[in-house]
Short mmCIF file of C-alpha atoms and ligand atoms in Angstrom, two decimals:
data_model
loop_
_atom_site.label_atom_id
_atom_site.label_comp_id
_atom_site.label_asym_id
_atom_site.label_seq_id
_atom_site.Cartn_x
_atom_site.Cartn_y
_atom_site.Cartn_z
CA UNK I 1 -61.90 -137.42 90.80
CA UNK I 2 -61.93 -135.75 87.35
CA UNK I 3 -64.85 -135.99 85.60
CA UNK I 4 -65.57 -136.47 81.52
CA UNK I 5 -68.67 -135.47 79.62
CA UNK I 6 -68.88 -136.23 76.28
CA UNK I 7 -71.15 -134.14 75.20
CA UNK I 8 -72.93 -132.51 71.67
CA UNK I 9 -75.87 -130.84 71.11
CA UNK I 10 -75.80 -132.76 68.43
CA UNK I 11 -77.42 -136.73 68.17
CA UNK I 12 -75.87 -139.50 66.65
CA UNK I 13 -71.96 -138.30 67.29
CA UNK I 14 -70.82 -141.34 68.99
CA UNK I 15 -71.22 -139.53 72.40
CA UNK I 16 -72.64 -143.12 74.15
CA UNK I 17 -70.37 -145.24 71.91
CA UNK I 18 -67.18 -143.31 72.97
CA UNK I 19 -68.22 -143.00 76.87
CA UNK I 20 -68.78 -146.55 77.15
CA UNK I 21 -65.59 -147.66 75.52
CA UNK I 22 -63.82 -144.61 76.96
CA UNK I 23 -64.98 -145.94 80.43
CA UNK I 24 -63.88 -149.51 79.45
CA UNK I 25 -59.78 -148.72 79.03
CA UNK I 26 -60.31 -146.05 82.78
CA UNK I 27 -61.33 -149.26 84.59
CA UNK I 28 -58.77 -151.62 82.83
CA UNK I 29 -56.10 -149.27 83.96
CA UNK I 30 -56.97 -149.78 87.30
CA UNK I 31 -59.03 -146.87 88.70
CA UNK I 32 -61.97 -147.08 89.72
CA UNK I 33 -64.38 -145.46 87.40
CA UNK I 34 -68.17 -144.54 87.30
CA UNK I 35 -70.13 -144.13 84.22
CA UNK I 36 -73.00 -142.20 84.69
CA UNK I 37 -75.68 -142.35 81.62
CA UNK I 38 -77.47 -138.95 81.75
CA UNK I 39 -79.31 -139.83 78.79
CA UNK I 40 -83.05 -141.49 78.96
CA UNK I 41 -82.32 -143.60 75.97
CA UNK I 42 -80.04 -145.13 78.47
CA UNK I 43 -77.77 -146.08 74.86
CA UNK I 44 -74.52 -146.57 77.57
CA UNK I 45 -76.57 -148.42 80.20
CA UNK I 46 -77.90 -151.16 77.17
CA UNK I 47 -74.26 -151.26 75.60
CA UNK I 48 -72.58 -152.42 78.95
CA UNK I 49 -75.46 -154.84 79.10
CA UNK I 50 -77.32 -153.68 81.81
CA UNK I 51 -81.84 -152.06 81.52
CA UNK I 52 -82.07 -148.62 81.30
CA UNK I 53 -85.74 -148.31 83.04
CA UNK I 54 -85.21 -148.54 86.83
CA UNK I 55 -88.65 -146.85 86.85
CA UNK I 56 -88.07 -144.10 89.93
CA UNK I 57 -88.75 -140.51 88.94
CA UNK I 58 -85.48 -137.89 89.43
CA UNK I 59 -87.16 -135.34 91.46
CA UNK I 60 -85.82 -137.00 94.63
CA UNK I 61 -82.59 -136.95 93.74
CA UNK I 62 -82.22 -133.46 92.26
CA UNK I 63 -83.75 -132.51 95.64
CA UNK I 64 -81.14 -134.14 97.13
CA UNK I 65 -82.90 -136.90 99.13
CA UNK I 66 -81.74 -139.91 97.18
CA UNK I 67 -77.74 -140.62 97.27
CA UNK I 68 -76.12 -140.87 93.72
CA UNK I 69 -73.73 -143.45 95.51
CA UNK I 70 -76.52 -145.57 95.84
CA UNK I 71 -77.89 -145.66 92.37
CA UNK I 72 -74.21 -146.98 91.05
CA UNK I 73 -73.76 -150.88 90.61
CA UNK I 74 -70.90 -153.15 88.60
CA UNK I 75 -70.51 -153.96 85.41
CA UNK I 76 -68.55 -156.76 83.94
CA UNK I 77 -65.94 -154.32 83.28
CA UNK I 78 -63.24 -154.47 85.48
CA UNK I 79 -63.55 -150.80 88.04
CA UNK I 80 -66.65 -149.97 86.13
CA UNK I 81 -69.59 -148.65 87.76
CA UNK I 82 -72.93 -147.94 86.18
CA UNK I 83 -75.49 -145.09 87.07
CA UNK I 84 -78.58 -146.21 84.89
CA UNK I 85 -80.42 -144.21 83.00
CA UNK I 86 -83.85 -143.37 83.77
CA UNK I 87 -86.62 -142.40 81.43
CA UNK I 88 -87.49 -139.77 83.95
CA UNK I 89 -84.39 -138.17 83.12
CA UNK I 90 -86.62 -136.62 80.29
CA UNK I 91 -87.61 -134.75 83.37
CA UNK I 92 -84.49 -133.73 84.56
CA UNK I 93 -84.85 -130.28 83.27
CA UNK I 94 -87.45 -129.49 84.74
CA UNK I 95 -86.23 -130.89 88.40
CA UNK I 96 -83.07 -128.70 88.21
CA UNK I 97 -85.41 -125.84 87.41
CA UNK I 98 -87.14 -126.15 90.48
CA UNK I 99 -83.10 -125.86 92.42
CA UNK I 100 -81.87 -122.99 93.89
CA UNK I 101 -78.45 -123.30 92.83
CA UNK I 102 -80.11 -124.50 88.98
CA UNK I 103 -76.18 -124.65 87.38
CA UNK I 104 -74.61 -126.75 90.30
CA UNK I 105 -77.08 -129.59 91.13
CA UNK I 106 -74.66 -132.30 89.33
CA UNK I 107 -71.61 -130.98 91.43
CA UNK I 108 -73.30 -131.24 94.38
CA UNK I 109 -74.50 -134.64 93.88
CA UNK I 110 -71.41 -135.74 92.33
CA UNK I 111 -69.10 -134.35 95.56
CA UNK I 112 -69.58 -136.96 97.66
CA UNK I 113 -68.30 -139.51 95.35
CA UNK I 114 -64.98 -137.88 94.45
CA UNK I 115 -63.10 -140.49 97.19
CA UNK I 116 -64.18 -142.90 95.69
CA UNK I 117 -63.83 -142.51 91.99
CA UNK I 118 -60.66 -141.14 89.93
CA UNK I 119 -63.03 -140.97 86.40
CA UNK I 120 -66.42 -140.03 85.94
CA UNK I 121 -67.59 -140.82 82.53
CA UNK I 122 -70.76 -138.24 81.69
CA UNK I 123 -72.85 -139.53 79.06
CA UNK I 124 -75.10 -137.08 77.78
CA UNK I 125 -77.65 -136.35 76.09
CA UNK I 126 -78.39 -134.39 72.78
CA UNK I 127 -79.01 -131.00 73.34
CA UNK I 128 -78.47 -127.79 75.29
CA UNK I 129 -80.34 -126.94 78.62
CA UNK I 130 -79.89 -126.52 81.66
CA UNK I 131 -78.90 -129.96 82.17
CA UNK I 132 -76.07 -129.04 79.84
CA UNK I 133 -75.06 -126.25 82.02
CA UNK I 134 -75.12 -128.42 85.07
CA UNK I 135 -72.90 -130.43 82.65
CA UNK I 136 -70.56 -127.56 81.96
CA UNK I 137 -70.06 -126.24 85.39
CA UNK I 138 -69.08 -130.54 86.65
CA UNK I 139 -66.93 -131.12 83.93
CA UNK I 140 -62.89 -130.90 84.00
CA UNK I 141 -63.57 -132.22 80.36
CA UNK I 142 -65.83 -131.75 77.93
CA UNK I 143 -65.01 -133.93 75.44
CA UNK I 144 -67.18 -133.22 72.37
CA UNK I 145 -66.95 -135.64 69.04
CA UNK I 146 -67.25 -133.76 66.04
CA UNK I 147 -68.24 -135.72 62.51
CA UNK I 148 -66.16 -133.78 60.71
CA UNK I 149 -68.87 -132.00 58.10
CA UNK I 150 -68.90 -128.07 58.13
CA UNK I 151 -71.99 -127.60 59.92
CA UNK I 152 -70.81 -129.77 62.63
CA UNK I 153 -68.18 -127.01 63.41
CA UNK I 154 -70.45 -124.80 63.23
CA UNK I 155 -72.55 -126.59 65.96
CA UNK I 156 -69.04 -126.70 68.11
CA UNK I 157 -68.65 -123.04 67.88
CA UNK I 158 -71.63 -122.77 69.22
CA UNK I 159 -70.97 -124.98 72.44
CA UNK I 160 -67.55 -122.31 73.14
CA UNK I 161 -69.69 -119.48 72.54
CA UNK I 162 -72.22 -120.86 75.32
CA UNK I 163 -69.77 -122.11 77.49
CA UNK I 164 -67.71 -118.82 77.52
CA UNK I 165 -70.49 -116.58 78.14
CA UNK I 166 -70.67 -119.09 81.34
CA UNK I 167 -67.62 -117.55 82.28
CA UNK I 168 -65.85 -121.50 81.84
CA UNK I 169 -62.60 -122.06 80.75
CA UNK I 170 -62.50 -122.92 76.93
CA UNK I 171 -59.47 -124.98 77.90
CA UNK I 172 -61.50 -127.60 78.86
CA UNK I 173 -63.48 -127.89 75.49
CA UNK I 174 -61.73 -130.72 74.06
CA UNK I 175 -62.96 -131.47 70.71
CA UNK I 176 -62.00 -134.76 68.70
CA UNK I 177 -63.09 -136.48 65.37
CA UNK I 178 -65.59 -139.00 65.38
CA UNK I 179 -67.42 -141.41 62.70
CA UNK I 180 -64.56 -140.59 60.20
CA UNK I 181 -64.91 -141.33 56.38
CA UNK I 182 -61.38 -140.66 55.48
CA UNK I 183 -62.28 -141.67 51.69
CA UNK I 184 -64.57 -138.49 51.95
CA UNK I 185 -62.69 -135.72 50.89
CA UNK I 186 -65.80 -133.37 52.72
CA UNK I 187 -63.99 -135.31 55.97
CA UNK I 188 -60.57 -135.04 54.93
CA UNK I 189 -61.30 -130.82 54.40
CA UNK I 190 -62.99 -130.41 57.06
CA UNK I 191 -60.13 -132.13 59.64
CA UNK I 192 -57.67 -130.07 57.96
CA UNK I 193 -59.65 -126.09 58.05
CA UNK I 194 -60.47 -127.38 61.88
CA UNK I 195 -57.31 -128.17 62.99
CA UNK I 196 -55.78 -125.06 61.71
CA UNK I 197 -57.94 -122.97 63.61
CA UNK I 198 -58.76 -125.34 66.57
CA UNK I 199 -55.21 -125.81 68.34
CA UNK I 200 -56.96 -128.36 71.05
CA UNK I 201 -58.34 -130.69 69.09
CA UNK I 202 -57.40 -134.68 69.62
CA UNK I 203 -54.64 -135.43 67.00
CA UNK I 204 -56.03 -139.40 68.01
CA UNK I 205 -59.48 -139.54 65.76
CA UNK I 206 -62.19 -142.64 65.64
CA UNK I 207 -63.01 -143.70 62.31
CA UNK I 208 -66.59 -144.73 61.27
CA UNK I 209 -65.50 -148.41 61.35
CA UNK I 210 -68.29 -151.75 61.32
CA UNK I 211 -66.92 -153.15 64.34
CA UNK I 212 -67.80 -150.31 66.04
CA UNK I 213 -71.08 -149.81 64.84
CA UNK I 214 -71.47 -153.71 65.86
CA UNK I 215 -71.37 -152.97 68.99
CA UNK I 216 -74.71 -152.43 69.60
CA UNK I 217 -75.54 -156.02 68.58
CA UNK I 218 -72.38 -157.95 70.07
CA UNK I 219 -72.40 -155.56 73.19
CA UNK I 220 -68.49 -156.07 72.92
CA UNK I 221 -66.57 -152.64 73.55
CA UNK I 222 -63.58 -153.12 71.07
CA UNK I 223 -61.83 -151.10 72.98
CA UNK I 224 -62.00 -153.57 75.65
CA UNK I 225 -62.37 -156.76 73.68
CA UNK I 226 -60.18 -155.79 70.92
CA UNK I 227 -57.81 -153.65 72.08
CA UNK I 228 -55.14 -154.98 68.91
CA UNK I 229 -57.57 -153.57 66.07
CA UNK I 230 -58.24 -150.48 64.75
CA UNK I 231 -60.78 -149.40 66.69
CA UNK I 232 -59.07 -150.68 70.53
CA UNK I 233 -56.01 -148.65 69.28
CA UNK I 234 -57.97 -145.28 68.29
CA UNK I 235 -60.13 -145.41 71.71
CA UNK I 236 -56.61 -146.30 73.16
CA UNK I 237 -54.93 -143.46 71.59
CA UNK I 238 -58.29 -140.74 72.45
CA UNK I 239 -57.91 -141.82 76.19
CA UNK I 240 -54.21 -141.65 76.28
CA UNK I 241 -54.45 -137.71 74.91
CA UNK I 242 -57.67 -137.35 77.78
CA UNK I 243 -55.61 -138.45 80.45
CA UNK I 244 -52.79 -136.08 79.14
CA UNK I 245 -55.28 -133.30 78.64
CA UNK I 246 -56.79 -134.19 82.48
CA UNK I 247 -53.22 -133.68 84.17
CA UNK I 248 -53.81 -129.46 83.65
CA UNK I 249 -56.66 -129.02 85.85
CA UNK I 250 -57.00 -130.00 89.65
CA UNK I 251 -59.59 -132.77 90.72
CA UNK I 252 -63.33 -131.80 91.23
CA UNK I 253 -62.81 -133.28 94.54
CA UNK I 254 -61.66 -129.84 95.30
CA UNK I 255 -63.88 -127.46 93.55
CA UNK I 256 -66.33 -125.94 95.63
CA UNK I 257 -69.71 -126.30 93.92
N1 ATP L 1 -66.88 -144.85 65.13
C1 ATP L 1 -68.04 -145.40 64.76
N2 ATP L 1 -68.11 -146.18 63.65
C2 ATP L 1 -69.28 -146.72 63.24
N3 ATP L 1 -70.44 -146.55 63.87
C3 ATP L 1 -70.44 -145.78 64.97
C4 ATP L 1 -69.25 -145.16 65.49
N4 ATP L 1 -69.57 -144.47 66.60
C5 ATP L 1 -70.88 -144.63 66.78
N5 ATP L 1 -71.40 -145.42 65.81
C6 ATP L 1 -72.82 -145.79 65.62
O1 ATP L 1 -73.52 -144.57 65.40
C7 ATP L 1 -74.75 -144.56 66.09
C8 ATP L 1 -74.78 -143.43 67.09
O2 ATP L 1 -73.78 -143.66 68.06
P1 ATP L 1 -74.01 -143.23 69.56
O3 ATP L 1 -75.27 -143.80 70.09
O4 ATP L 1 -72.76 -143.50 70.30
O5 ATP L 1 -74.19 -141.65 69.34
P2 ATP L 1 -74.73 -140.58 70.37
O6 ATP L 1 -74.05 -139.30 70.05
O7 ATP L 1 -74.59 -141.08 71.76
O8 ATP L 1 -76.27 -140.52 69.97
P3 ATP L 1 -77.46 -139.81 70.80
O9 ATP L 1 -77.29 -138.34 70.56
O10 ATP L 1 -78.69 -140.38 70.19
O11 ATP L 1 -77.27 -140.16 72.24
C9 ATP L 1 -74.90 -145.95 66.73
O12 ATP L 1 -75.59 -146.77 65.88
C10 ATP L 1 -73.45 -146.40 66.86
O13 ATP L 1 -73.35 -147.81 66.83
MG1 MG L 2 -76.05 -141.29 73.28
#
């Protein structure tokens, strides 16, 4: 199992948008593959069609007394699996709190499902808390989309600082551009000073293109749907550097959390 957050503390990034049609292409190439929305907008759960509100609070399972397995269903996505939001995932701070072992709830409740799963999408929320942490210490990825404005990279050196002083592996920060405005020189700049000083970051890059942003009304992943255009072949070319990037760590099936 290796597992993918795409994560910012940062709103509005494309975090859900890339997850979903991230987790789209994992199950088309024919491993099974769980997307777990994090996230009590439940913006992942709505795009792949299914309610976000299943209306139980997350106490129980932070505690351990409700299986994640369970909570997983299909999509119409070929290997896709869902884990619903929750709005009492607004909560879910609080509940890992109340742990013992506060940074490796996730990992524990995501061990038992690393037989059956070889990708586990994370889509998170906005923000950085403890949840985040619980984020950091689960994921072999952390795949963070950057708009590429100057304060933005600011925000990202932020996340390696954090994750550092976590004693993590920056390795595993893997940064790539999203909602690009290549007409904007501001964009254009700000790819260029980044990659010079940011070896790891995706060479593939998602422009801010209508038929993504369409997706929330069709509920059509182009990645899936239209994997000819521009947008299928930049969420084609992102996963294809991910599953590159994946190869250098061992699965989380073996971590101990
Ligand atoms: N590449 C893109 N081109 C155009 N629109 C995009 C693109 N990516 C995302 N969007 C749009 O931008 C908005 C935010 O996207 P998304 O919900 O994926 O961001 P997010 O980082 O998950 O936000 P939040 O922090 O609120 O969870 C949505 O309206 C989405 O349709
Ligand atoms: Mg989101």
């Amino acid at each position: 199992m290796k597992t993918i957050a795409v994560y910012n503390i940062k709103g509005g990034v494309g975090k859900s948008t890339t997850a979903v049609n991230l987790g789209c292409l994992a199950g088309r190439g024919g491993h099974a593959t769980l997307l777990w929305d994090l996230d009590p907008q439940g913006a992942a759960g709505y795009y792949l069609g299914q309610s976000g509100e299943t209306g139980r609070g997350s106490g129980k399972l932070t505690r351990g007394k409700e299986r994640l397995a369970d909570l997983a269903s299909a999509t119409p996505y070929p290997n896709l699996d869902l884990i619903p939001s929750r709005f009492s995932y607004r909560r879910l701070d609080i509940h890992l709190h109340a742990q013992g072992h506060r940074r490796t709830v996730l990992s524990r409740l995501l061990a038992p499902l690393a037989t059956a799963y070889r990708w586990v999408f994370l889509d998170c929320p906005p923000g950085i808390t403890l949840l985040s942490e619980n984020i950091f210490s689960t994921a072999d990825i952390l795949l963070v989309p950057l708009v590429p404005t100057p304060l933005s990279l600011r925000t990202f050196e932020e996340i390696v600082v954090f994750y550092e002083r976590r004693g993590l592996d920056r390795t595993r920060v893997l940064p790539f551009f999203s909602l690009v405005e290549r007409r904007k020189k501001i964009h254009r700049e700000t790819m260029e000073i980044f990659a010079a000083r940011e070896s790891r970051v995706c060479r593939a890059v998602i422009p801010s293109l209508s038929e993504i942003e369409r997706m929330a009304l069709t509920l059509r992943p182009p990645a899936y749907y239209r994997p000819r255009s521009e947008a299928g072949r930049a969420y084609a070319a992102l996963w294809a550097e991910i599953m590159t990037a994946t190869e250098l760590f061992e699965d989380t099936g073996r971590k101990t959390p």
